[in-house]
């Protein structure tokens, strides 16, 4: 048994306000963390007339958001969708998300997010976030172009039965990963449009809670010295998830232990835990997003099998859903099997350097090299090919677009070996790269709820510190999108939550 | 988004001791819940000289323990094992549990439990719990005899590679379910050997916590009136899991929603939540035990396949592990396929009335009736039979004892249809019956830990209210066994935890 907080050098318990001798700093809305959610909080809270201070543990803004692909899941008929020829509705968007983020997705949050998606697109564009009006129409994790729209598995079965397919993966204009551009624009907006103070190198350690249980500030550490911050209207936690906290992973999401971490290395869960210590509830702590070290273009053109040579999913779903199946239900003993034609069909620049780990002239030979039971892969490929001749896949219903019999020579990619560095060797790990989806229970205004099911006065959260739209599934764009959207709502709620006497200065008792 | 506590009609937050005007009752060790863990706490705390009061929400003792099968996982060379010809060691017992309760089992708790297993057997026998010195040597959920020992999957791969196999499933002597006999004996021991007071129809609602954060009592409701109970030395929560709380399941273990519940209907998680509200940490909240509505004797003699006709496990593992795979990783789309010989080979009294849902002369016909893809089951059976001729199972390594080619006529059992009532119709649900394994973080003395990783003064837990030995797996006997064992340790720790002035009476401030 390990402690959640064994990596923290302090107690996570809230400090009673009456124990605070004097505050070092006062503001209306105190934002903890300057990733995309924190920026959205600051912009909206400031726009609503609140004084805002942002604490960021790193030396500058960005967080994990700045390292991300820059996908933002939006729909309902955005200008980008319209320019690319898609008609869309909030209803279809919500139906797809309920399916793809499920089972057990948060339907209330999904409906609110989908209904306001067009408006949120406008808000992002209004902050200077660029979206090019062009479609990237090929399966990939991140396109090598600056196209502004991509599919996120909307055309795949069974989701295409639940909602009219439309591409909704909006991409911040960028060649490659767009998170940096997104954060540059949001940071610039905060800088030019608000009076928000940013205190970098400042790590919030504990909440300050008054006698009525209201969150009224934090204790934060900067270069070894602790400072007391007072928040007259609210504290908003946008501190990210907990993938960098090994003890928390082991306690709550042990499946994620041992995978590579998708983060800026600061996702230590402290924001979640300090809120819990003040009575906050958490949910879905075992869930995670799982990227696997293979190429969606190979998967869709070939097949994906487990350690018994069995297919287990239609390979044209959003690749993150293949990853979740692979890690949570197949233990990462997962392979991509393809043929030469499929390999050649993926353009060089979309291969990310990934080469097959095994090649063979016959499936029998390949099966043996892969260490699978005899007849396992042979049967799977024979059945796949027999139906692919007719553009059918009665086993898993992959779209006819990707169905074609596989022919010699054959190749396999052991996903656990991942994308080897150019100089050779393996990327290490189990072939998966993950981040956490569980977190604080919030309502659609970002209010953090306690174990009685009601809001904790003065306490808000957004982004990966909170549990968002997700049940068991994940689609790219549902972190930055809802993170900024519910961040905005948390900012507005916090700005408007002034209590009597909140404008008074001085030490609160 | 739902509230954890939407089914509770009160706040779960702790009551400050200074708000308690007067206590209605005082004791040294206050035990909340009178199942097997609560009984063990009471016996040991009382034996150590503490005054003990037990609160039980039902009208009498028993809880979910009394409804259970009465299996207690014990080993290391118990008298029952010796009489049945088994030699065993604590080391092998621990190695098996680490494998079968994993991945991510609690090795520290497993080692402590295994090392003290012989002593714990003696303690149980000393309370009058009867164990017959005979082996039931056939796969089943619960034997139809009063034999005292059964296998719990110890001989199955890969566990037989990790630990020398020995049967360790000890059974309280009883024809059929033995939980009632266990509780009768423990309750009798509490009654005759201790001065413990038992307050039935009394449901603990909230902890009472003093200014130093020490748990010093509970508020409990009896027939509509609330009473304040003071615990001078400690409060021990043995309140069970949370399978009966739909909101908690949805938040933490959504996979378990929709299954039948294995409980006395009082496992509402309130003990867990009231401790959380006082700062306690929880872990592994998504885990559960899964019984599936089929007969282990059919599974081992036949094969188990998913909705694509694929085998996914060696069918001779402990059947609960098949259940966990079936629910968590196959979505309960699971079938047992057998032949007439296998069916006839299971004695009538071990069939629990379960009949095939589909029968056919050929596998092709059966596959079609089951709605599987063409060639799916045919391939699986052909491969299984081809190797079974040689008593081999290279795919999943089922023991040679159960390997035999399946021959016409064939039959299948749709596990979701479960065990149909004799008058026809289905048992309803998804074919699974579950309970939760996640809960409060405790150390090996039953101390409940907070989010800083240290014990909360005065607060203890045991049984399913706490997270026990389990990672992702479950073996029968690891609830009653560790529940009583760590209950004993919690009782001793609570009895010995008197603080200065603890013997004084009167209202604590």
PDB file of C-alpha atoms in Angstrom, chain A residues 233-420:
ATOM      1  CA  UNK A 233     -14.536  35.162  -5.346  1.00  0.00           C
ATOM      2  CA  UNK A 234     -13.173  31.755  -6.184  1.00  0.00           C
ATOM      3  CA  UNK A 235     -10.292  29.362  -6.683  1.00  0.00           C
ATOM      4  CA  UNK A 236     -10.286  27.564 -10.044  1.00  0.00           C
ATOM      5  CA  UNK A 237      -8.170  24.437 -10.321  1.00  0.00           C
ATOM      6  CA  UNK A 238      -6.870  23.805 -13.842  1.00  0.00           C
ATOM      7  CA  UNK A 239      -3.934  21.733 -12.725  1.00  0.00           C
ATOM      8  CA  UNK A 240      -4.241  18.777 -15.109  1.00  0.00           C
ATOM      9  CA  UNK A 241      -4.540  15.071 -14.449  1.00  0.00           C
ATOM     10  CA  UNK A 242      -2.423  12.661 -12.439  1.00  0.00           C
ATOM     11  CA  UNK A 243      -0.514  10.586 -14.971  1.00  0.00           C
ATOM     12  CA  UNK A 244       2.795  11.731 -13.472  1.00  0.00           C
ATOM     13  CA  UNK A 245       1.907  10.493  -9.992  1.00  0.00           C
ATOM     14  CA  UNK A 246       2.877   6.813  -9.839  1.00  0.00           C
ATOM     15  CA  UNK A 247       1.236   6.246  -6.475  1.00  0.00           C
ATOM     16  CA  UNK A 248      -2.096   7.681  -7.599  1.00  0.00           C
ATOM     17  CA  UNK A 249      -1.974   5.626 -10.786  1.00  0.00           C
ATOM     18  CA  UNK A 250      -1.331   2.461  -8.792  1.00  0.00           C
ATOM     19  CA  UNK A 251      -4.247   3.165  -6.476  1.00  0.00           C
ATOM     20  CA  UNK A 252      -6.796   4.273  -9.047  1.00  0.00           C
ATOM     21  CA  UNK A 253      -5.721   3.377 -12.570  1.00  0.00           C
ATOM     22  CA  UNK A 254      -3.207   0.532 -12.275  1.00  0.00           C
ATOM     23  CA  UNK A 255      -3.694  -0.341 -15.950  1.00  0.00           C
ATOM     24  CA  UNK A 256      -1.901   2.888 -16.801  1.00  0.00           C
ATOM     25  CA  UNK A 257       1.238   2.111 -14.807  1.00  0.00           C
ATOM     26  CA  UNK A 258       4.195   1.320 -17.047  1.00  0.00           C
ATOM     27  CA  UNK A 259       3.029   3.232 -20.109  1.00  0.00           C
ATOM     28  CA  UNK A 260       4.699   6.358 -21.455  1.00  0.00           C
ATOM     29  CA  UNK A 261       3.097   9.543 -20.139  1.00  0.00           C
ATOM     30  CA  UNK A 262       1.515  12.205 -22.299  1.00  0.00           C
ATOM     31  CA  UNK A 263       2.110  15.316 -20.214  1.00  0.00           C
ATOM     32  CA  UNK A 264       4.517  18.106 -19.461  1.00  0.00           C
ATOM     33  CA  UNK A 265       5.660  15.953 -16.500  1.00  0.00           C
ATOM     34  CA  UNK A 266       3.752  18.183 -14.076  1.00  0.00           C
ATOM     35  CA  UNK A 267       0.480  16.244 -14.043  1.00  0.00           C
ATOM     36  CA  UNK A 268       0.992  15.058 -10.492  1.00  0.00           C
ATOM     37  CA  UNK A 269      -2.652  15.146  -9.402  1.00  0.00           C
ATOM     38  CA  UNK A 270      -1.992  17.580  -6.593  1.00  0.00           C
ATOM     39  CA  UNK A 271      -4.857  19.839  -7.631  1.00  0.00           C
ATOM     40  CA  UNK A 272      -7.224  16.879  -7.455  1.00  0.00           C
ATOM     41  CA  UNK A 273      -5.905  15.672  -4.111  1.00  0.00           C
ATOM     42  CA  UNK A 274      -5.870  19.078  -2.411  1.00  0.00           C
ATOM     43  CA  UNK A 275      -9.523  19.498  -3.398  1.00  0.00           C
ATOM     44  CA  UNK A 276     -10.364  16.008  -2.163  1.00  0.00           C
ATOM     45  CA  UNK A 277      -8.784  16.857   1.155  1.00  0.00           C
ATOM     46  CA  UNK A 278     -11.213  19.776   1.309  1.00  0.00           C
ATOM     47  CA  UNK A 279     -14.130  17.407   0.756  1.00  0.00           C
ATOM     48  CA  UNK A 280     -14.361  17.222  -3.035  1.00  0.00           C
ATOM     49  CA  UNK A 281     -15.661  14.122  -4.773  1.00  0.00           C
ATOM     50  CA  UNK A 282     -13.866  12.419  -7.668  1.00  0.00           C
ATOM     51  CA  UNK A 283     -15.112  10.058 -10.323  1.00  0.00           C
ATOM     52  CA  UNK A 284     -13.946   7.668 -13.048  1.00  0.00           C
ATOM     53  CA  UNK A 285     -10.430   7.603 -11.640  1.00  0.00           C
ATOM     54  CA  UNK A 286      -9.571   4.398 -13.508  1.00  0.00           C
ATOM     55  CA  UNK A 287     -10.142   5.806 -16.997  1.00  0.00           C
ATOM     56  CA  UNK A 288      -7.484   6.974 -19.416  1.00  0.00           C
ATOM     57  CA  UNK A 289      -6.647   7.863 -22.971  1.00  0.00           C
ATOM     58  CA  UNK A 290      -4.302   5.429 -24.674  1.00  0.00           C
ATOM     59  CA  UNK A 291      -2.254   6.248 -27.730  1.00  0.00           C
ATOM     60  CA  UNK A 292      -0.475   3.221 -29.134  1.00  0.00           C
ATOM     61  CA  UNK A 293       2.736   3.253 -31.061  1.00  0.00           C
ATOM     62  CA  UNK A 294       1.481   2.444 -34.498  1.00  0.00           C
ATOM     63  CA  UNK A 295       0.116   4.259 -37.509  1.00  0.00           C
ATOM     64  CA  UNK A 296      -3.636   4.564 -38.043  1.00  0.00           C
ATOM     65  CA  UNK A 297      -3.005   4.297 -41.785  1.00  0.00           C
ATOM     66  CA  UNK A 298      -1.505   0.833 -41.303  1.00  0.00           C
ATOM     67  CA  UNK A 299      -4.283  -0.266 -38.967  1.00  0.00           C
ATOM     68  CA  UNK A 300      -7.129   0.710 -41.276  1.00  0.00           C
ATOM     69  CA  UNK A 301      -5.467  -0.878 -44.322  1.00  0.00           C
ATOM     70  CA  UNK A 302      -4.436  -4.018 -42.468  1.00  0.00           C
ATOM     71  CA  UNK A 303      -5.847  -5.732 -39.409  1.00  0.00           C
ATOM     72  CA  UNK A 304      -5.158  -5.490 -35.685  1.00  0.00           C
ATOM     73  CA  UNK A 305      -4.900  -8.743 -33.735  1.00  0.00           C
ATOM     74  CA  UNK A 306      -4.180  -9.786 -30.157  1.00  0.00           C
ATOM     75  CA  UNK A 307      -1.705 -12.337 -28.870  1.00  0.00           C
ATOM     76  CA  UNK A 308      -3.969 -15.132 -30.053  1.00  0.00           C
ATOM     77  CA  UNK A 309      -4.125 -13.767 -33.565  1.00  0.00           C
ATOM     78  CA  UNK A 310      -7.740 -12.692 -33.015  1.00  0.00           C
ATOM     79  CA  UNK A 311      -9.140  -9.427 -34.315  1.00  0.00           C
ATOM     80  CA  UNK A 312     -11.035  -7.529 -31.631  1.00  0.00           C
ATOM     81  CA  UNK A 313     -12.251  -4.247 -33.175  1.00  0.00           C
ATOM     82  CA  UNK A 314     -12.993  -2.622 -36.522  1.00  0.00           C
ATOM     83  CA  UNK A 315      -9.688  -0.966 -37.305  1.00  0.00           C
ATOM     84  CA  UNK A 316     -11.227   2.229 -38.693  1.00  0.00           C
ATOM     85  CA  UNK A 317     -12.558   3.546 -35.371  1.00  0.00           C
ATOM     86  CA  UNK A 318     -10.733   6.498 -33.899  1.00  0.00           C
ATOM     87  CA  UNK A 319      -7.274   5.023 -33.154  1.00  0.00           C
ATOM     88  CA  UNK A 320      -7.486   6.048 -29.510  1.00  0.00           C
ATOM     89  CA  UNK A 321     -10.349   3.591 -29.128  1.00  0.00           C
ATOM     90  CA  UNK A 322      -8.126   0.833 -30.515  1.00  0.00           C
ATOM     91  CA  UNK A 323      -5.583   1.918 -27.922  1.00  0.00           C
ATOM     92  CA  UNK A 324      -8.043   1.725 -25.038  1.00  0.00           C
ATOM     93  CA  UNK A 325      -9.093  -1.768 -26.145  1.00  0.00           C
ATOM     94  CA  UNK A 326      -5.458  -2.747 -26.552  1.00  0.00           C
ATOM     95  CA  UNK A 327      -4.373  -1.623 -23.090  1.00  0.00           C
ATOM     96  CA  UNK A 328      -7.439  -2.190 -20.919  1.00  0.00           C
ATOM     97  CA  UNK A 329      -8.718  -5.391 -22.538  1.00  0.00           C
ATOM     98  CA  UNK A 330      -5.838  -7.001 -24.443  1.00  0.00           C
ATOM     99  CA  UNK A 331      -2.972  -6.183 -22.093  1.00  0.00           C
ATOM    100  CA  UNK A 332      -1.040  -4.455 -24.947  1.00  0.00           C
ATOM    101  CA  UNK A 333      -0.255  -7.816 -26.532  1.00  0.00           C
ATOM    102  CA  UNK A 334      -1.340  -6.334 -29.839  1.00  0.00           C
ATOM    103  CA  UNK A 335      -0.093  -6.477 -33.414  1.00  0.00           C
ATOM    104  CA  UNK A 336      -0.798  -4.772 -36.707  1.00  0.00           C
ATOM    105  CA  UNK A 337      -0.732  -7.177 -39.644  1.00  0.00           C
ATOM    106  CA  UNK A 338      -0.555  -5.758 -43.166  1.00  0.00           C
ATOM    107  CA  UNK A 339       0.734  -6.524 -46.625  1.00  0.00           C
ATOM    108  CA  UNK A 340       3.179  -4.768 -48.883  1.00  0.00           C
ATOM    109  CA  UNK A 341       0.442  -2.964 -50.764  1.00  0.00           C
ATOM    110  CA  UNK A 342      -0.992  -1.545 -47.533  1.00  0.00           C
ATOM    111  CA  UNK A 343       2.446  -0.427 -46.406  1.00  0.00           C
ATOM    112  CA  UNK A 344       3.212   1.242 -49.728  1.00  0.00           C
ATOM    113  CA  UNK A 345      -0.215   2.847 -49.780  1.00  0.00           C
ATOM    114  CA  UNK A 346       0.659   4.962 -46.713  1.00  0.00           C
ATOM    115  CA  UNK A 347       2.587   8.014 -47.900  1.00  0.00           C
ATOM    116  CA  UNK A 348       6.113   8.271 -46.562  1.00  0.00           C
ATOM    117  CA  UNK A 349       5.385  11.412 -44.547  1.00  0.00           C
ATOM    118  CA  UNK A 350       2.529   9.688 -42.741  1.00  0.00           C
ATOM    119  CA  UNK A 351       4.592   6.704 -41.613  1.00  0.00           C
ATOM    120  CA  UNK A 352       6.400   8.473 -38.802  1.00  0.00           C
ATOM    121  CA  UNK A 353       9.326   6.205 -39.587  1.00  0.00           C
ATOM    122  CA  UNK A 354       7.492   3.104 -38.401  1.00  0.00           C
ATOM    123  CA  UNK A 355       8.707  -0.090 -40.075  1.00  0.00           C
ATOM    124  CA  UNK A 356       7.377  -3.646 -39.700  1.00  0.00           C
ATOM    125  CA  UNK A 357       9.016  -5.711 -36.994  1.00  0.00           C
ATOM    126  CA  UNK A 358       8.349  -8.993 -38.845  1.00  0.00           C
ATOM    127  CA  UNK A 359       8.013  -9.854 -42.545  1.00  0.00           C
ATOM    128  CA  UNK A 360       7.197 -13.148 -44.244  1.00  0.00           C
ATOM    129  CA  UNK A 361       6.095 -14.590 -47.559  1.00  0.00           C
ATOM    130  CA  UNK A 362       3.200 -16.558 -46.049  1.00  0.00           C
ATOM    131  CA  UNK A 363       0.806 -15.966 -43.188  1.00  0.00           C
ATOM    132  CA  UNK A 364       1.845 -19.318 -41.702  1.00  0.00           C
ATOM    133  CA  UNK A 365       5.421 -18.142 -41.576  1.00  0.00           C
ATOM    134  CA  UNK A 366       4.463 -14.746 -40.157  1.00  0.00           C
ATOM    135  CA  UNK A 367       2.284 -16.364 -37.503  1.00  0.00           C
ATOM    136  CA  UNK A 368       5.222 -18.501 -36.420  1.00  0.00           C
ATOM    137  CA  UNK A 369       7.594 -15.547 -36.288  1.00  0.00           C
ATOM    138  CA  UNK A 370       5.094 -13.632 -34.193  1.00  0.00           C
ATOM    139  CA  UNK A 371       4.927 -16.516 -31.722  1.00  0.00           C
ATOM    140  CA  UNK A 372       1.176 -17.023 -32.196  1.00  0.00           C
ATOM    141  CA  UNK A 373      -0.559 -20.385 -31.927  1.00  0.00           C
ATOM    142  CA  UNK A 374      -0.518 -22.324 -35.201  1.00  0.00           C
ATOM    143  CA  UNK A 375      -3.567 -21.595 -37.381  1.00  0.00           C
ATOM    144  CA  UNK A 376      -4.496 -18.540 -35.325  1.00  0.00           C
ATOM    145  CA  UNK A 377      -3.462 -15.772 -37.694  1.00  0.00           C
ATOM    146  CA  UNK A 378      -3.990 -18.006 -40.716  1.00  0.00           C
ATOM    147  CA  UNK A 379      -7.637 -18.388 -39.826  1.00  0.00           C
ATOM    148  CA  UNK A 380      -8.076 -14.698 -39.095  1.00  0.00           C
ATOM    149  CA  UNK A 381      -6.527 -13.579 -42.383  1.00  0.00           C
ATOM    150  CA  UNK A 382      -8.372 -16.226 -44.389  1.00  0.00           C
ATOM    151  CA  UNK A 383     -11.720 -15.123 -42.979  1.00  0.00           C
ATOM    152  CA  UNK A 384     -10.873 -11.464 -43.383  1.00  0.00           C
ATOM    153  CA  UNK A 385      -9.822 -11.999 -46.987  1.00  0.00           C
ATOM    154  CA  UNK A 386     -12.779 -14.181 -47.872  1.00  0.00           C
ATOM    155  CA  UNK A 387     -15.195 -11.402 -46.892  1.00  0.00           C
ATOM    156  CA  UNK A 388     -12.995  -8.517 -48.046  1.00  0.00           C
ATOM    157  CA  UNK A 389     -13.332  -9.855 -51.584  1.00  0.00           C
ATOM    158  CA  UNK A 390     -16.952  -8.792 -51.273  1.00  0.00           C
ATOM    159  CA  UNK A 391     -16.106  -5.599 -49.391  1.00  0.00           C
ATOM    160  CA  UNK A 392     -17.718  -7.064 -46.305  1.00  0.00           C
ATOM    161  CA  UNK A 393     -16.566  -7.520 -42.721  1.00  0.00           C
ATOM    162  CA  UNK A 394     -19.279  -9.442 -40.884  1.00  0.00           C
ATOM    163  CA  UNK A 395     -16.971  -9.926 -37.873  1.00  0.00           C
ATOM    164  CA  UNK A 396     -16.243  -6.313 -36.981  1.00  0.00           C
ATOM    165  CA  UNK A 397     -17.832  -4.168 -39.730  1.00  0.00           C
ATOM    166  CA  UNK A 398     -14.888  -2.138 -40.881  1.00  0.00           C
ATOM    167  CA  UNK A 399     -15.930   0.266 -43.598  1.00  0.00           C
ATOM    168  CA  UNK A 400     -15.805  -0.964 -47.220  1.00  0.00           C
ATOM    169  CA  UNK A 401     -13.387   1.879 -47.917  1.00  0.00           C
ATOM    170  CA  UNK A 402     -10.649  -0.063 -46.162  1.00  0.00           C
ATOM    171  CA  UNK A 403     -11.538  -3.630 -47.131  1.00  0.00           C
ATOM    172  CA  UNK A 404      -9.230  -5.472 -49.526  1.00  0.00           C
ATOM    173  CA  UNK A 405      -7.786  -9.006 -49.279  1.00  0.00           C
ATOM    174  CA  UNK A 406      -4.271  -9.011 -47.859  1.00  0.00           C
ATOM    175  CA  UNK A 407      -1.739 -10.656 -50.163  1.00  0.00           C
ATOM    176  CA  UNK A 408       1.901 -11.786 -49.902  1.00  0.00           C
ATOM    177  CA  UNK A 409       4.342 -10.535 -48.874  1.00  0.00           C
ATOM    178  CA  UNK A 410       3.047  -9.930 -45.346  1.00  0.00           C
ATOM    179  CA  UNK A 411       4.328  -7.873 -42.467  1.00  0.00           C
ATOM    180  CA  UNK A 412       3.556  -7.398 -38.790  1.00  0.00           C
ATOM    181  CA  UNK A 413       4.234  -4.650 -36.298  1.00  0.00           C
ATOM    182  CA  UNK A 414       4.590  -5.570 -32.641  1.00  0.00           C
ATOM    183  CA  UNK A 415       2.962  -2.505 -31.127  1.00  0.00           C
ATOM    184  CA  UNK A 416       4.889  -2.998 -27.891  1.00  0.00           C
ATOM    185  CA  UNK A 417       8.123  -2.360 -29.753  1.00  0.00           C
ATOM    186  CA  UNK A 418       6.716   0.945 -30.831  1.00  0.00           C
ATOM    187  CA  UNK A 419       8.322   3.457 -33.040  1.00  0.00           C
ATOM    188  CA  UNK A 420      12.009   2.775 -32.871  1.00  0.00           C
TER     189      UNK A 420
END
